[in-house]
DNA sequence: CTCGCGTATTATAATCATTCTAAACAAGCG
DNA sequence: CGCTTGTTTAGAATGATTATAATACGCGAG
């Protein structure tokens, strides 16, 4: 298992405290986070950390394909610590994001557009209501 | 063909100038627009129109299922004048949104999650580079 | 047709996520 | 160990969207 520092070095990214703490957090807490989420949770162990650094490095990690920015919520950016392509379900009531382990859409599905653009990533989002919220609303 | 006013009346939405102009625009210009786009293009025929009204009514129309807010771009909201479910391709370079006429994902595809949530809408976005931008970058 | 209520619009200010700026600092190379 | 360059920091700026409060208007009741 590669450590955070090893991973940064292998990608030729300068090793700084912000980056190590951020990457450790992402490796230990697979999930979906806003910059603010992460910032708050890292402050305990690194009080001088700046929110701008969290943004900078989330963007940096995203450019390196280490994480993936999701476009699930309009109000704020959410990053997925798991960069592998996978579908999501988003609850319209509570806003929670669920990972779905589903096969990718085969290329033949959109073959008729293959002359018009080159697809590098596909994003599948199902929206609706999760079980938890459905139960609450029926009371 | 239903007029904008008829459509508003049939939905029991109060008929105001802002709404009629906005709805006419959306019916005549099927496409993808930001609130600002629409605001600017309506100012010629309705100089007193306020941007806040554009936002209010885009949200209202969205709630009535007349249009659909897309989650394709992080910086600003984009509305699709065509509310029917369809996939999109977004160019990472120029940002343009293309409509794709593709079949919906069959329910059996995500059957294993049918006990966990109720899907009311699916969103499929392909990202990559469009032909136009690909040509430019090769020069 | 007119009145009056309730809602929409307007202009402006507020909000809030994200990015920018400039100065201080630190990583890592020689 | 010092230099160079890129990073962090604190704070300010930006920009999309929403809130506020006063005015105007739609439209149903009479």
Coordinates of C-alpha atoms (C1' of nucleotides) in Angstrom, one line a residue:
Chain A
X1 CA 0.0 0.0 0.0
X2 CA 1.5 3.3 -1.2
X3 CA 1.6 6.1 1.4
X4 CA 0.5 9.6 0.7
X5 CA 4.1 10.8 0.5
X6 CA 5.1 8.1 -1.9
X7 CA 2.1 8.8 -4.1
X8 CA 2.9 12.5 -4.3
X9 CA 6.6 11.7 -5.1
X10 CA 5.7 9.2 -7.8
X11 CA 3.6 11.9 -9.4
X12 CA 6.4 14.5 -9.1
X13 CA 4.2 16.7 -6.9
X14 CA 6.1 18.7 -4.4
X15 CA 5.5 17.3 -0.9
X16 CA 4.0 19.9 1.4
X17 CA 2.1 19.5 4.7
X18 CA -1.2 20.6 3.2
X19 CA -0.9 18.0 0.4
X20 CA 0.1 15.2 2.7
X21 CA -2.7 15.9 5.2
X22 CA -5.3 16.3 2.4
X23 CA -4.2 13.1 0.6
X24 CA -4.1 11.1 3.8
X25 CA -7.6 12.2 4.6
X26 CA -8.8 11.2 1.1
X27 CA -7.1 7.8 1.3
X28 CA -8.5 7.1 4.7
X29 CA -12.0 8.4 4.1
X30 CA -13.2 7.2 0.8
X31 CA -16.4 9.2 0.2
X32 CA -17.8 12.5 -1.2
X33 CA -16.7 15.7 0.3
X34 CA -16.9 19.5 -0.2
X35 CA -13.7 21.6 0.4
X36 CA -15.3 22.9 3.6
X37 CA -15.9 19.4 4.9
X38 CA -12.3 18.5 4.5
X39 CA -11.1 21.8 5.8
X40 CA -13.0 21.5 9.0
X41 CA -11.9 17.9 9.7
X42 CA -8.3 18.7 9.1
X43 CA -8.1 21.7 11.3
X44 CA -7.8 19.6 14.5
X45 CA -4.5 18.1 13.3
X46 CA -3.3 21.2 11.3
X47 CA -4.8 24.4 12.6
X48 CA -2.8 26.7 10.2
X49 CA -4.3 25.0 7.2
X50 CA -5.9 27.4 4.8
X51 CA -9.2 26.8 2.9
X52 CA -7.6 28.2 -0.3
X53 CA -4.9 25.5 -0.1
X54 CA -7.6 22.8 0.2
X55 CA -9.2 24.2 -3.0
X56 CA -5.9 24.5 -4.8
X57 CA -4.9 21.0 -4.0
X58 CA -8.3 19.4 -4.7
X59 CA -8.0 21.0 -8.1
X60 CA -4.4 19.8 -8.4
X61 CA -5.3 16.2 -7.4
X62 CA -8.3 16.3 -9.8
X63 CA -6.0 17.3 -12.7
X64 CA -3.8 14.4 -11.9
X65 CA -6.8 12.0 -11.9
X66 CA -6.3 11.1 -8.2
X67 CA -9.8 12.2 -7.3
X68 CA -12.8 13.4 -9.3
X69 CA -15.0 16.4 -9.1
X70 CA -18.6 15.6 -9.2
X71 CA -21.3 17.8 -10.8
X72 CA -24.1 16.5 -8.6
X73 CA -24.9 19.6 -6.6
X74 CA -25.3 23.1 -7.9
X75 CA -24.5 25.1 -4.7
X76 CA -21.0 23.7 -4.0
X77 CA -18.4 21.4 -5.6
X78 CA -18.2 17.9 -4.3
X79 CA -15.1 15.7 -4.8
X80 CA -15.2 11.9 -4.9
X81 CA -12.1 10.4 -3.3
X82 CA -12.6 7.4 -5.6
X83 CA -11.5 8.5 -9.1
X84 CA -12.6 5.3 -10.8
X85 CA -15.6 5.7 -13.1
X86 CA -18.8 4.8 -11.3
X87 CA -22.4 5.9 -11.3
X88 CA -24.1 7.8 -8.5
X89 CA -27.5 8.1 -6.9
X90 CA -28.4 11.5 -5.4
X91 CA -31.3 11.9 -3.0
X92 CA -33.3 15.0 -3.9
X93 CA -34.4 15.3 -0.3
X94 CA -31.3 14.9 1.9
X95 CA -28.8 15.5 -0.9
X96 CA -26.8 12.4 0.0
X97 CA -24.6 10.8 -2.7
X98 CA -24.5 7.0 -3.0
X99 CA -22.0 5.1 -5.0
X100 CA -23.3 2.6 -7.5
X101 CA -21.3 -0.3 -8.6
X102 CA -22.6 -0.6 -12.2
X103 CA -21.0 -1.4 -15.5
X104 CA -20.0 1.5 -17.8
X105 CA -22.2 2.4 -20.7
X106 CA -20.7 0.5 -23.7
X107 CA -19.3 2.5 -26.5
X108 CA -21.7 1.0 -29.0
X109 CA -24.5 2.8 -27.1
X110 CA -23.3 6.2 -28.4
X111 CA -21.6 4.9 -31.5
X112 CA -23.6 7.2 -33.8
X113 CA -21.9 10.2 -32.3
X114 CA -18.4 8.8 -32.5
X115 CA -17.6 11.1 -35.5
X116 CA -18.7 14.2 -33.6
X117 CA -16.6 14.1 -30.4
X118 CA -14.1 12.0 -28.4
X119 CA -15.5 10.9 -25.1
X120 CA -13.0 10.8 -22.2
X121 CA -15.4 10.3 -19.3
X122 CA -19.0 9.4 -18.7
X123 CA -21.0 10.5 -15.8
X124 CA -24.2 8.8 -14.8
X125 CA -26.4 10.2 -12.1
X126 CA -29.7 8.9 -10.9
X127 CA -31.8 11.2 -8.9
X128 CA -34.8 10.5 -6.8
X129 CA -35.5 9.7 -3.1
X130 CA -33.6 7.4 -0.9
X131 CA -35.2 4.8 1.4
X132 CA -34.5 6.8 4.6
X133 CA -36.2 9.9 3.3
X134 CA -39.1 8.0 1.8
X135 CA -39.8 6.5 5.2
X136 CA -39.7 9.8 6.9
X137 CA -42.1 11.4 4.5
X138 CA -44.7 8.7 4.9
X139 CA -45.2 9.3 8.6
Chain B
X1 CA -49.4 24.3 -31.1
X2 CA -50.0 25.8 -27.6
X3 CA -49.0 29.4 -27.2
X4 CA -46.9 30.6 -24.2
X5 CA -50.0 32.2 -22.6
X6 CA -52.1 29.1 -23.1
X7 CA -49.5 27.0 -21.5
X8 CA -49.2 29.2 -18.5
X9 CA -53.0 29.3 -18.0
X10 CA -53.3 25.5 -18.4
X11 CA -50.7 25.2 -15.5
X12 CA -52.6 27.8 -13.4
X13 CA -49.5 30.0 -13.4
X14 CA -50.3 33.7 -13.2
X15 CA -49.7 35.3 -16.6
X16 CA -47.1 38.1 -16.4
X17 CA -45.0 39.9 -19.0
X18 CA -41.8 38.3 -17.6
X19 CA -43.2 34.9 -17.8
X20 CA -44.6 35.2 -21.2
X21 CA -41.4 36.6 -22.7
X22 CA -39.3 34.0 -21.0
X23 CA -41.5 31.1 -22.0
X24 CA -41.8 32.4 -25.6
X25 CA -38.0 32.6 -25.7
X26 CA -37.7 29.1 -24.5
X27 CA -40.2 27.7 -26.9
X28 CA -38.6 29.5 -29.9
X29 CA -35.0 28.8 -29.0
X30 CA -34.7 25.2 -27.9
X31 CA -31.2 24.9 -26.4
X32 CA -29.1 25.4 -23.3
X33 CA -29.0 28.7 -21.6
X34 CA -27.8 30.5 -18.5
X35 CA -30.0 33.0 -16.8
X36 CA -27.7 35.7 -18.0
X37 CA -27.9 34.5 -21.6
X38 CA -31.7 34.8 -21.6
X39 CA -31.7 38.1 -19.7
X40 CA -29.5 39.7 -22.3
X41 CA -31.5 38.5 -25.2
X42 CA -34.8 39.6 -23.8
X43 CA -33.7 43.1 -22.9
X44 CA -34.2 44.3 -26.5
X45 CA -37.9 43.6 -26.4
X46 CA -38.4 44.1 -22.6
X47 CA -35.9 46.6 -21.2
X48 CA -37.4 46.7 -17.7
X49 CA -37.0 43.0 -17.2
X50 CA -35.0 42.1 -14.1
X51 CA -32.5 39.3 -13.8
X52 CA -34.0 38.2 -10.5
X53 CA -37.3 37.6 -12.4
X54 CA -35.5 35.4 -14.9
X55 CA -34.1 33.3 -12.1
X56 CA -37.4 33.2 -10.2
X57 CA -39.2 32.0 -13.3
X58 CA -36.6 29.6 -14.5
X59 CA -36.9 28.0 -11.1
X60 CA -40.7 28.1 -11.3
X61 CA -40.7 26.5 -14.8
X62 CA -38.3 23.9 -13.6
X63 CA -40.6 23.0 -10.7
X64 CA -43.4 22.5 -13.2
X65 CA -41.3 20.3 -15.3
X66 CA -41.4 22.7 -18.3
X67 CA -37.6 22.9 -18.5
X68 CA -34.8 21.2 -16.8
X69 CA -31.8 22.5 -14.9
X70 CA -28.6 20.8 -16.0
X71 CA -25.7 20.1 -13.7
X72 CA -23.1 20.2 -16.4
X73 CA -21.2 23.3 -15.4
X74 CA -19.9 24.2 -12.0
X75 CA -19.7 27.9 -12.4
X76 CA -23.2 28.7 -13.4
X77 CA -26.5 27.0 -13.8
X78 CA -27.7 26.0 -17.3
X79 CA -31.2 25.3 -18.2
X80 CA -32.3 23.0 -21.0
X81 CA -35.4 24.3 -22.8
X82 CA -36.2 20.6 -23.6
X83 CA -37.4 18.9 -20.5
X84 CA -37.6 15.5 -22.0
X85 CA -34.9 13.1 -20.6
X86 CA -31.9 12.9 -22.9
X87 CA -28.2 12.5 -22.6
X88 CA -25.6 15.3 -23.2
X89 CA -22.1 15.6 -24.4
X90 CA -20.0 18.5 -22.9
X91 CA -16.8 19.6 -24.5
X92 CA -14.1 20.1 -21.8
X93 CA -12.4 22.8 -24.0
X94 CA -15.2 25.1 -25.2
X95 CA -17.8 24.1 -22.7
X96 CA -20.5 23.6 -25.4
X97 CA -23.4 21.2 -24.6
X98 CA -24.7 18.8 -27.3
X99 CA -27.9 17.0 -27.1
X100 CA -27.7 13.2 -27.7
X101 CA -30.6 11.3 -28.9
X102 CA -30.0 8.0 -27.1
X103 CA -32.2 5.5 -25.4
X104 CA -32.6 5.7 -21.6
X105 CA -30.8 3.3 -19.4
X106 CA -33.1 0.4 -18.8
X107 CA -34.3 -0.2 -15.3
X108 CA -32.7 -3.6 -15.2
X109 CA -29.4 -2.0 -15.4
X110 CA -29.6 -0.7 -11.8
X111 CA -32.1 -3.4 -10.6
X112 CA -29.9 -4.4 -7.7
X113 CA -30.4 -1.0 -6.1
X114 CA -34.1 -0.9 -6.5
X115 CA -34.6 -1.7 -2.8
X116 CA -32.4 1.2 -1.8
X117 CA -34.0 4.2 -3.6
X118 CA -36.6 5.3 -6.0
X119 CA -35.2 6.8 -9.2
X120 CA -37.2 9.6 -10.7
X121 CA -34.7 10.9 -13.2
X122 CA -31.5 9.8 -14.8
X123 CA -28.7 12.1 -16.1
X124 CA -26.1 10.9 -18.5
X125 CA -23.3 13.2 -19.4
X126 CA -20.4 12.3 -21.6
X127 CA -17.3 14.6 -21.4
X128 CA -14.4 14.9 -23.7
X129 CA -13.5 17.1 -26.7
X130 CA -15.6 18.1 -29.6
X131 CA -14.5 17.8 -33.2
X132 CA -14.2 21.6 -33.6
X133 CA -11.8 22.0 -30.6
X134 CA -9.9 18.8 -31.6
X135 CA -9.1 20.3 -35.0
X136 CA -8.0 23.6 -33.5
X137 CA -5.6 21.9 -31.0
X138 CA -3.9 19.9 -33.7
X139 CA -2.7 23.0 -35.6
Chain C
dC1 C1' -66.1 47.2 -15.1
dT2 C1' -64.0 48.1 -10.9
dC3 C1' -62.1 47.0 -6.5
dG4 C1' -59.1 44.8 -3.5
dC5 C1' -56.2 41.0 -2.3
dG6 C1' -52.3 38.5 -3.0
dT7 C1' -48.5 37.6 -5.6
dA8 C1' -44.8 39.2 -9.0
dT9 C1' -41.6 42.5 -10.2
dT10 C1' -38.2 45.8 -9.4
dA11 C1' -33.9 47.8 -7.6
dT12 C1' -30.8 47.0 -4.5
dA13 C1' -28.3 44.7 -1.0
dA14 C1' -26.8 40.4 0.9
dT15 C1' -24.8 35.8 0.7
dC16 C1' -21.6 32.4 0.0
dA17 C1' -18.5 29.4 -2.7
dT18 C1' -14.4 30.0 -5.0
dT19 C1' -10.4 32.4 -6.8
dC20 C1' -7.0 36.1 -6.7
dT21 C1' -3.2 38.8 -4.7
dA22 C1' 0.9 39.8 -2.5
dA23 C1' 3.9 38.8 1.1
dA24 C1' 6.1 35.2 3.9
dC25 C1' 7.7 30.7 3.8
dA26 C1' 9.4 26.1 2.7
dA27 C1' 10.9 22.2 -0.6
dG28 C1' 14.4 20.3 -2.7
dC29 C1' 18.1 21.0 -6.0
dG30 C1' 22.9 22.1 -6.5
Chain D
dC1 C1' 23.8 25.3 3.5
dG2 C1' 21.9 28.7 0.6
dC3 C1' 19.0 29.8 -3.7
dT4 C1' 15.3 29.5 -6.6
dT5 C1' 10.8 28.5 -7.4
dG6 C1' 6.5 27.1 -6.2
dT7 C1' 3.3 26.9 -2.1
dT8 C1' 0.9 28.7 1.7
dT9 C1' -1.3 32.2 4.1
dA10 C1' -4.6 35.9 5.2
dG11 C1' -7.4 38.8 3.4
dA12 C1' -9.7 40.9 -0.3
dA13 C1' -12.2 40.3 -4.7
dT14 C1' -15.3 38.1 -7.7
dG15 C1' -19.5 36.6 -9.5
dA16 C1' -23.7 33.7 -9.5
dT17 C1' -27.7 33.5 -7.0
dT18 C1' -31.1 34.7 -3.5
dA19 C1' -33.2 37.8 -0.1
dT20 C1' -35.5 42.2 1.0
dA21 C1' -38.8 45.7 0.9
dA22 C1' -41.4 48.8 -1.7
dT23 C1' -44.2 49.3 -5.8
dA24 C1' -47.0 47.5 -9.5
dC25 C1' -50.0 44.3 -11.5
dG26 C1' -53.0 40.0 -12.4
dC27 C1' -57.3 38.4 -11.8
dG28 C1' -61.3 36.7 -9.2
dA29 C1' -65.2 38.5 -6.6
dG30 C1' -68.7 41.5 -6.6

